[in-house]
PDB file of C-alpha atoms in Angstrom:
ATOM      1  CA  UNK A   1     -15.607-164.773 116.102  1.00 48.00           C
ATOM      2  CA  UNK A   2     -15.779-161.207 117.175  1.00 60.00           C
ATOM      3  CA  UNK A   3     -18.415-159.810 119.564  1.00 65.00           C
ATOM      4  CA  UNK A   4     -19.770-157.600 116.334  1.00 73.00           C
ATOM      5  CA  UNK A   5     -20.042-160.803 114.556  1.00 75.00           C
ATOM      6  CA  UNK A   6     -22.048-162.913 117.237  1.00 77.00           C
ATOM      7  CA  UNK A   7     -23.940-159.594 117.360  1.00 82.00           C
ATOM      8  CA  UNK A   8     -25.141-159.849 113.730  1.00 85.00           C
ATOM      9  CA  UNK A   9     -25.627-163.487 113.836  1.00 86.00           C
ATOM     10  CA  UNK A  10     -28.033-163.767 116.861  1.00 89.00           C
ATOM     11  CA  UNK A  11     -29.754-160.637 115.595  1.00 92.00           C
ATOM     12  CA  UNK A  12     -29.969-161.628 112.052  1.00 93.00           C
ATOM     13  CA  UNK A  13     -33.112-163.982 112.692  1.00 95.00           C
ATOM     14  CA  UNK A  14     -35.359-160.950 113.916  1.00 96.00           C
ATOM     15  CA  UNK A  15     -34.777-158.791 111.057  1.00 96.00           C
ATOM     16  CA  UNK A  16     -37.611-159.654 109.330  1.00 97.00           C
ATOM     17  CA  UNK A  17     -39.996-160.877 111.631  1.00 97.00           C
ATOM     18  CA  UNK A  18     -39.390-157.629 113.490  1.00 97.00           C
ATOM     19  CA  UNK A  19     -40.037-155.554 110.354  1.00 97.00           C
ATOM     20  CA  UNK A  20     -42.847-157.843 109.348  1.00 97.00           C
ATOM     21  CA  UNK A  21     -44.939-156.993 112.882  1.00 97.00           C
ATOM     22  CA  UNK A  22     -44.535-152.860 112.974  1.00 97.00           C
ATOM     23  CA  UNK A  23     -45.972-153.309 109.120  1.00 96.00           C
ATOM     24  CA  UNK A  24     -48.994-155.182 110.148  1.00 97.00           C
ATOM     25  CA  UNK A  25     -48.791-152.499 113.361  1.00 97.00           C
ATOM     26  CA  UNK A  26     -48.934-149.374 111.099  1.00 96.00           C
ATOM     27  CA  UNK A  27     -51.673-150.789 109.042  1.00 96.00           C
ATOM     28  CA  UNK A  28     -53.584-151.708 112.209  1.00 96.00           C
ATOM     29  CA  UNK A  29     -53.391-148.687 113.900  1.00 96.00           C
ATOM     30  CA  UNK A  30     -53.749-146.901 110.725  1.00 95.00           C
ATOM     31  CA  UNK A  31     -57.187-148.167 110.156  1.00 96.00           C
ATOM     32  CA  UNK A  32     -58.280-147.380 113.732  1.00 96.00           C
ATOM     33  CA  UNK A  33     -58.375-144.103 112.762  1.00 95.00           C
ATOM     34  CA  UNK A  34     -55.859-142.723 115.398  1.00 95.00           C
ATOM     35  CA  UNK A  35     -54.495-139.973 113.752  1.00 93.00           C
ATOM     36  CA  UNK A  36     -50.304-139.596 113.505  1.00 91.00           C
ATOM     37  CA  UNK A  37     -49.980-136.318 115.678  1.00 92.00           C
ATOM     38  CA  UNK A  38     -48.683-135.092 118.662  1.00 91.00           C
ATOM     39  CA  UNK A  39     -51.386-135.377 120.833  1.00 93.00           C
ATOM     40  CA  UNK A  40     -51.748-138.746 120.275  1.00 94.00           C
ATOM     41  CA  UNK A  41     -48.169-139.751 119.784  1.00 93.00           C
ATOM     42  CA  UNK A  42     -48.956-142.041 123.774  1.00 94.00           C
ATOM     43  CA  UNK A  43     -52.070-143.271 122.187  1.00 95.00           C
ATOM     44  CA  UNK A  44     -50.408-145.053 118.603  1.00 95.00           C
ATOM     45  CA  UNK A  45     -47.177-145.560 120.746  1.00 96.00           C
ATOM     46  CA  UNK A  46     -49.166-148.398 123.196  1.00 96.00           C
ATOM     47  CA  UNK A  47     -51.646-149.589 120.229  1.00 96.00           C
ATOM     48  CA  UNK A  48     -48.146-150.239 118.089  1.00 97.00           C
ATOM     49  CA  UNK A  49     -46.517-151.623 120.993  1.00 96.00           C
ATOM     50  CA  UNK A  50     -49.622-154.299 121.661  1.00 96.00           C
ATOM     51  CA  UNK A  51     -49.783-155.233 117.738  1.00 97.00           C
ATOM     52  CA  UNK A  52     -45.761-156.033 117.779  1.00 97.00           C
ATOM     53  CA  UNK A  53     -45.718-157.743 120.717  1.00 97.00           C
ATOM     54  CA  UNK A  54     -49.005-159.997 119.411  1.00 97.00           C
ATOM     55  CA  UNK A  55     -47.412-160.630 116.342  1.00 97.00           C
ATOM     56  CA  UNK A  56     -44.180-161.357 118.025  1.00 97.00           C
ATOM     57  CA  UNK A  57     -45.973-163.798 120.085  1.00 96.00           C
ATOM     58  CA  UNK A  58     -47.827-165.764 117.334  1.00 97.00           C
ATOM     59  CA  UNK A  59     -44.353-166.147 115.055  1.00 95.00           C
ATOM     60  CA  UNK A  60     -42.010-167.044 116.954  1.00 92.00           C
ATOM     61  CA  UNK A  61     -38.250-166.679 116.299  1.00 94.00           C
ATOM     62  CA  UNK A  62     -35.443-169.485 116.897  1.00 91.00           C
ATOM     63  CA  UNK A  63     -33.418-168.451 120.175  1.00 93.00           C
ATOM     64  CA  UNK A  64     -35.729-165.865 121.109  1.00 96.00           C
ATOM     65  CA  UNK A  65     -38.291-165.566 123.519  1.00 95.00           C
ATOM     66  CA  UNK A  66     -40.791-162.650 124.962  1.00 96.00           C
ATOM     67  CA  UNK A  67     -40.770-161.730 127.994  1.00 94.00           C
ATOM     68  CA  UNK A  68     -44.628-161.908 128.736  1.00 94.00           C
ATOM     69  CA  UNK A  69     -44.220-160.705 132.258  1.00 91.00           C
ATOM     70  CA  UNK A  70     -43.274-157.128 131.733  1.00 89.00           C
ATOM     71  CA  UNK A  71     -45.707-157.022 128.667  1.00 93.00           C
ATOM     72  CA  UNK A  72     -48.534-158.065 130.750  1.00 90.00           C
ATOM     73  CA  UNK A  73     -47.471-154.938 133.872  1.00 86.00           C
ATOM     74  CA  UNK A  74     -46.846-152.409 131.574  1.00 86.00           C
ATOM     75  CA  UNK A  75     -46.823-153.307 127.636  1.00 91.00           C
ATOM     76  CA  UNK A  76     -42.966-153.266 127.577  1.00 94.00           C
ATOM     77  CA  UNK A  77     -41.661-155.379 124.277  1.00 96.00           C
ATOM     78  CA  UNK A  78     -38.430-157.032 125.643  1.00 96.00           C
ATOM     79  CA  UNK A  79     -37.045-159.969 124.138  1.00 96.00           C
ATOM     80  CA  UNK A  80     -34.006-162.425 125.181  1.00 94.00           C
ATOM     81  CA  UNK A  81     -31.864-164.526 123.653  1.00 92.00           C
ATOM     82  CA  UNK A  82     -31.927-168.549 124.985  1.00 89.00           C
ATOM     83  CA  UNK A  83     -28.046-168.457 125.489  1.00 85.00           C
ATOM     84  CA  UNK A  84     -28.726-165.626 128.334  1.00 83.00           C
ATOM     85  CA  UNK A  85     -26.061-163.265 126.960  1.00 82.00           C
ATOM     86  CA  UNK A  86     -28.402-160.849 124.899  1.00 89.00           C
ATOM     87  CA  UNK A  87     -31.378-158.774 125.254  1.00 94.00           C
ATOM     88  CA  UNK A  88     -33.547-156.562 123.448  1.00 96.00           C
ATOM     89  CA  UNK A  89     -36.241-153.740 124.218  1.00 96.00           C
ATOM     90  CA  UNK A  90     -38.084-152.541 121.979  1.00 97.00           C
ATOM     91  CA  UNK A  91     -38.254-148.666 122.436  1.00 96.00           C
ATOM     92  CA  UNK A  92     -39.796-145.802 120.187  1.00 96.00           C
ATOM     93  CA  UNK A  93     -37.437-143.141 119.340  1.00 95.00           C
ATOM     94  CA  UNK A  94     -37.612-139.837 122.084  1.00 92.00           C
ATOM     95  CA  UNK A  95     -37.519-136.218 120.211  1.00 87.00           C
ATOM     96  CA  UNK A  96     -34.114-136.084 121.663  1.00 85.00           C
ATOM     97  CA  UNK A  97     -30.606-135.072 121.032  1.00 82.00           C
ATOM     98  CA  UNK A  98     -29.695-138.641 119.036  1.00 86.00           C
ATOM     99  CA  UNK A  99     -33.215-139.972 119.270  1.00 91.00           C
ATOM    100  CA  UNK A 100     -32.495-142.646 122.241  1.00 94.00           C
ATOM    101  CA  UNK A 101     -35.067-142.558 125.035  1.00 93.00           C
ATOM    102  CA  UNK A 102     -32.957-141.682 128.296  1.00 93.00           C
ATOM    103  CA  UNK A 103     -33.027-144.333 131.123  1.00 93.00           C
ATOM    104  CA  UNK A 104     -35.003-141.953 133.759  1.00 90.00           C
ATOM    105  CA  UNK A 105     -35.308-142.523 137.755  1.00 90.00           C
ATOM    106  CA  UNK A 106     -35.710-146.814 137.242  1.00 90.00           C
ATOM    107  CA  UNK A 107     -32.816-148.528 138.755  1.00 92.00           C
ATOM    108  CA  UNK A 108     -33.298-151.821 136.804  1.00 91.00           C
ATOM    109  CA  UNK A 109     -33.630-149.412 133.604  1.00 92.00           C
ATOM    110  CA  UNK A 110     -30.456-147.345 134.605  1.00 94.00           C
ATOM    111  CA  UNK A 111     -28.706-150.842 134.784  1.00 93.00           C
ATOM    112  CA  UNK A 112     -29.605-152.218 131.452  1.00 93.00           C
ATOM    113  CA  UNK A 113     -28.044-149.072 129.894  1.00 94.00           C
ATOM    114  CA  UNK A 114     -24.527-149.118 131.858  1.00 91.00           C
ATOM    115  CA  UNK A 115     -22.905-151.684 129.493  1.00 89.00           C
ATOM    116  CA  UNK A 116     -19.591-151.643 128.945  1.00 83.00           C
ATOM    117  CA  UNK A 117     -18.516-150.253 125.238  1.00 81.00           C
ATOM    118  CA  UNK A 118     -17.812-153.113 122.571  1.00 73.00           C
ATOM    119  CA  UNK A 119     -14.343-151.470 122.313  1.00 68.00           C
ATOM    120  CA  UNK A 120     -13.592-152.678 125.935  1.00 68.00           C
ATOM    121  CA  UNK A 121     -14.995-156.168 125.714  1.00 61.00           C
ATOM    122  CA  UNK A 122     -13.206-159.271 125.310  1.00 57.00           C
ATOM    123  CA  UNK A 123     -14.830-161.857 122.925  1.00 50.00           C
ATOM    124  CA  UNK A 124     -17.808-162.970 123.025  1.00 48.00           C
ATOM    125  CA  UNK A 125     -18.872-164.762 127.037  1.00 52.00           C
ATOM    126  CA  UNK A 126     -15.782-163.047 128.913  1.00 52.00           C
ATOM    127  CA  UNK A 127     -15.360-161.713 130.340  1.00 50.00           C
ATOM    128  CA  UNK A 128     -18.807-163.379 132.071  1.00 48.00           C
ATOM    129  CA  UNK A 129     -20.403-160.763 133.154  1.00 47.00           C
ATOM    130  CA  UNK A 130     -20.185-158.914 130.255  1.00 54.00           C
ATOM    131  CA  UNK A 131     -23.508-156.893 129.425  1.00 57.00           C
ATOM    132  CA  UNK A 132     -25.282-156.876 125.799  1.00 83.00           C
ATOM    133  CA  UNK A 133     -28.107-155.050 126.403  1.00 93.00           C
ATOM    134  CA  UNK A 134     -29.472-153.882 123.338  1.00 94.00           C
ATOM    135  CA  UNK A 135     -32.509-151.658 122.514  1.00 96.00           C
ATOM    136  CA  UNK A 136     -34.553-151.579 118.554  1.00 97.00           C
ATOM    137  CA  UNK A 137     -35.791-147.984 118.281  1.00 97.00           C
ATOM    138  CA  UNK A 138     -38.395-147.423 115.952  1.00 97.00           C
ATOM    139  CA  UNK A 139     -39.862-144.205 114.244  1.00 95.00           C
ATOM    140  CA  UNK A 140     -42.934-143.479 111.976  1.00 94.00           C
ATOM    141  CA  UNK A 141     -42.024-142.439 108.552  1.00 91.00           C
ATOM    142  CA  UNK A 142     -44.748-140.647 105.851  1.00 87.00           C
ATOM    143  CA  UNK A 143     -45.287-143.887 104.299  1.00 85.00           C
ATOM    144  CA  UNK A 144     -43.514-146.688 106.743  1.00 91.00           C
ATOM    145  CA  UNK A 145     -41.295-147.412 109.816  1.00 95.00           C
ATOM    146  CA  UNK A 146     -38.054-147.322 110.568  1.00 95.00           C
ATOM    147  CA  UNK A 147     -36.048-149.218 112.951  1.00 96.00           C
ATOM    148  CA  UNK A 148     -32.560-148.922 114.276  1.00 94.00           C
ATOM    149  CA  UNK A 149     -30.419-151.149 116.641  1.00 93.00           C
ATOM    150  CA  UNK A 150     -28.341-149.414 119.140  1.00 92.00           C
ATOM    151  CA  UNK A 151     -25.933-150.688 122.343  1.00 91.00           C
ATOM    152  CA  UNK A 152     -26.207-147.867 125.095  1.00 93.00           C
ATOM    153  CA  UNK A 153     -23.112-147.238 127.497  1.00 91.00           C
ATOM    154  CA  UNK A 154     -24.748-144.912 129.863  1.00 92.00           C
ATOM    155  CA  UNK A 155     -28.125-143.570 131.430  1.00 93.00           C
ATOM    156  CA  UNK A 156     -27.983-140.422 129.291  1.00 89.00           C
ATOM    157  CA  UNK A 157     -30.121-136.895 129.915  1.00 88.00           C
ATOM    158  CA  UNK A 158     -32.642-134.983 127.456  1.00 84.00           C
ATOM    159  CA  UNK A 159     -29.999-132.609 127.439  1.00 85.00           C
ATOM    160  CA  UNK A 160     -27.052-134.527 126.136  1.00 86.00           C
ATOM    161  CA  UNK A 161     -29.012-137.821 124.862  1.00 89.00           C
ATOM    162  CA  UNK A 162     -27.946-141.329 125.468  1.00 92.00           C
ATOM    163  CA  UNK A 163     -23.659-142.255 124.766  1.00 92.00           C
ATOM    164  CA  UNK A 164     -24.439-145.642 122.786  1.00 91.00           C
ATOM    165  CA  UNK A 165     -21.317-147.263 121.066  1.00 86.00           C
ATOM    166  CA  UNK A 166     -23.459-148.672 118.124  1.00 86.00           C
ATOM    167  CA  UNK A 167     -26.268-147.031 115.835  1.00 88.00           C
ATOM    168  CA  UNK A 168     -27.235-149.411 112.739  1.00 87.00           C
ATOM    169  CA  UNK A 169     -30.372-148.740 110.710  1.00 90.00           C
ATOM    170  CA  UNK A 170     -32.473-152.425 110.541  1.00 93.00           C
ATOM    171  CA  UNK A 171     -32.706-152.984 106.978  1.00 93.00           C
ATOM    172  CA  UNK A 172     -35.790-155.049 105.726  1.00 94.00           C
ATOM    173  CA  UNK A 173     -34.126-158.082 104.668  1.00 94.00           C
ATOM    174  CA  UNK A 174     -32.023-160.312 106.357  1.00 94.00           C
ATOM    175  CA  UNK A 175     -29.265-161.131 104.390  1.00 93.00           C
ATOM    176  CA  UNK A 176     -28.516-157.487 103.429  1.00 93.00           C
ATOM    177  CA  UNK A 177     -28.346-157.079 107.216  1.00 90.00           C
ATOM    178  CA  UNK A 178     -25.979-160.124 107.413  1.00 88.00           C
ATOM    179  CA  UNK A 179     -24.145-158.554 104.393  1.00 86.00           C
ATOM    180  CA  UNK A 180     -22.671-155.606 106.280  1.00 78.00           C
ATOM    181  CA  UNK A 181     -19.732-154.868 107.767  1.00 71.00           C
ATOM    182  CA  UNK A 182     -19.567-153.150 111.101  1.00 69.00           C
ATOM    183  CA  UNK A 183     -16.807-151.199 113.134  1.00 61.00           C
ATOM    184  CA  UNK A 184     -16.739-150.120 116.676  1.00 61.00           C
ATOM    185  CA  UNK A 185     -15.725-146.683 117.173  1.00 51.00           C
ATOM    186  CA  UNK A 186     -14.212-146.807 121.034  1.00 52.00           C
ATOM    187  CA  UNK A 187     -12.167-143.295 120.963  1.00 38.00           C
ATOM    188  CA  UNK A 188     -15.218-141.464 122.315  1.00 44.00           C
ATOM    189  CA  UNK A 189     -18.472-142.694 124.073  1.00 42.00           C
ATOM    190  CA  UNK A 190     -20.523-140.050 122.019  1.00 43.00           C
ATOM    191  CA  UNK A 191     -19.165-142.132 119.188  1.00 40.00           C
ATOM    192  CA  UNK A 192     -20.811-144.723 117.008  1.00 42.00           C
ATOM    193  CA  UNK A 193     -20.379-148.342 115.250  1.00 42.00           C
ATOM    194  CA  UNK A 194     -20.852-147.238 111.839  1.00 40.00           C
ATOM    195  CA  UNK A 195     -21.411-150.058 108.859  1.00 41.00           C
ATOM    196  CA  UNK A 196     -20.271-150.036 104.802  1.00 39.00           C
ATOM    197  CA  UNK A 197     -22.184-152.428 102.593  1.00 38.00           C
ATOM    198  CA  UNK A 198     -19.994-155.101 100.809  1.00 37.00           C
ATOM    199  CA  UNK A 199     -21.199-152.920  97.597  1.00 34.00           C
ATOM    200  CA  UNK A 200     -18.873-149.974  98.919  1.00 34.00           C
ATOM    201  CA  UNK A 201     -22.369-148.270 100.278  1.00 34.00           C
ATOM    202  CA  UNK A 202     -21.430-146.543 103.833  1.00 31.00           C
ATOM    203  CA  UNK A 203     -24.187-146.267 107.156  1.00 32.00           C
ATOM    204  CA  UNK A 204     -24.894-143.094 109.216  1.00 32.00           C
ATOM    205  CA  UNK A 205     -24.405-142.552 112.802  1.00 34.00           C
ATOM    206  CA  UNK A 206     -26.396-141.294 115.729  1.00 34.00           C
TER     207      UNK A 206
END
């Protein structure tokens, strides 16, 4: 099994969970009142942050686990996978060249994004200190949210964004998530996986 492949099956399980908390999220902050604007783009950012990671909390997922810690400093939403080999943060998206928040001045942030491209990997656990460090981006729509998996290979500036080697839209069910097909693209870091639906359908990039 490919490193794509482990990739969809250890993410597979959040899908819907994941999809399930920013919907209780919108319609939580939504009824606070806290109008979707500019100005208080920081304000529904923590309050949608807080609801995910609550709901996150009270269902949990098989081979996952929150990392409370960070929550509790700052309201981060990072997640890990039990085998140790996969992460997850939870990130909105940054208006951006490509949407993905840059890594900034944090050292332990800097090193979460410096993973080596899928392209250059060998499977899955070698070499063994092989980095999948992912981050879900999310993004308020008119009438929903969207959310988007990507695998960042570099710190990135506002300037030039964030190189990623993967950029897949989190559809809301899990099986038509399980259902795609995924390629790396490893010519160019500014390059993305990109994904075709078993139906012939075919995925955007970055």
């Amino acid at each position: 099994m490919g490193n794509i492949d482990h990739l969809i099956h250890r993410i597979a399980p959040l899908v819907e969970p994941v999809h399930d908390a920013f919907g209780r999220a919108r319609l939580y902050v939504d009824k606070l009142g806290v109008p979707n604007t500019d100005e208080k783009r920081w304000l529904r950012t923590s309050l949608f942050r807080s609801d995910v990671f609550d709901y996150l909390a009270a269902h949990a997922v098989a081979d996952w686990s929150l990392d409370h810690r960070s929550h509790h400093l700052n309201g981060t939403v990072h997640l890990a996978h039990t085998h140790g080999d996969l992460k997850l943060r939870i990130l909105r998206e940054a208006p951006i060249r490509g949407g993905v928040p840059c890594a900034g001045v944090s050292g332990r942030r800097q090193a979460y994004y410096r993973n080596r491209p899928y392209g250059q990997l060998g499977l899955w656990g070698a070499p063994k200190d092989a980095d999948h460090n992912l981050l879900l981006l999310w993004n308020e729509l008119a009438e929903d949210v969207s959310l988007r998996l990507v695998h960042p290979i570099g710190v990135g500036t506002a300037l030039r964004g964030v190189p990623i080697d993967l950029s897949a839209d989190l559809p809301r069910h899990r099986a038509e998530f399980e259902n795609r097909r995924f390629d790396v693209l490893d010519e160019d870091l500014d390059d993305t996986v990109s994904y075709d639906d078993e139906e012939g359908g075919s995925g955007g990039s970055a």
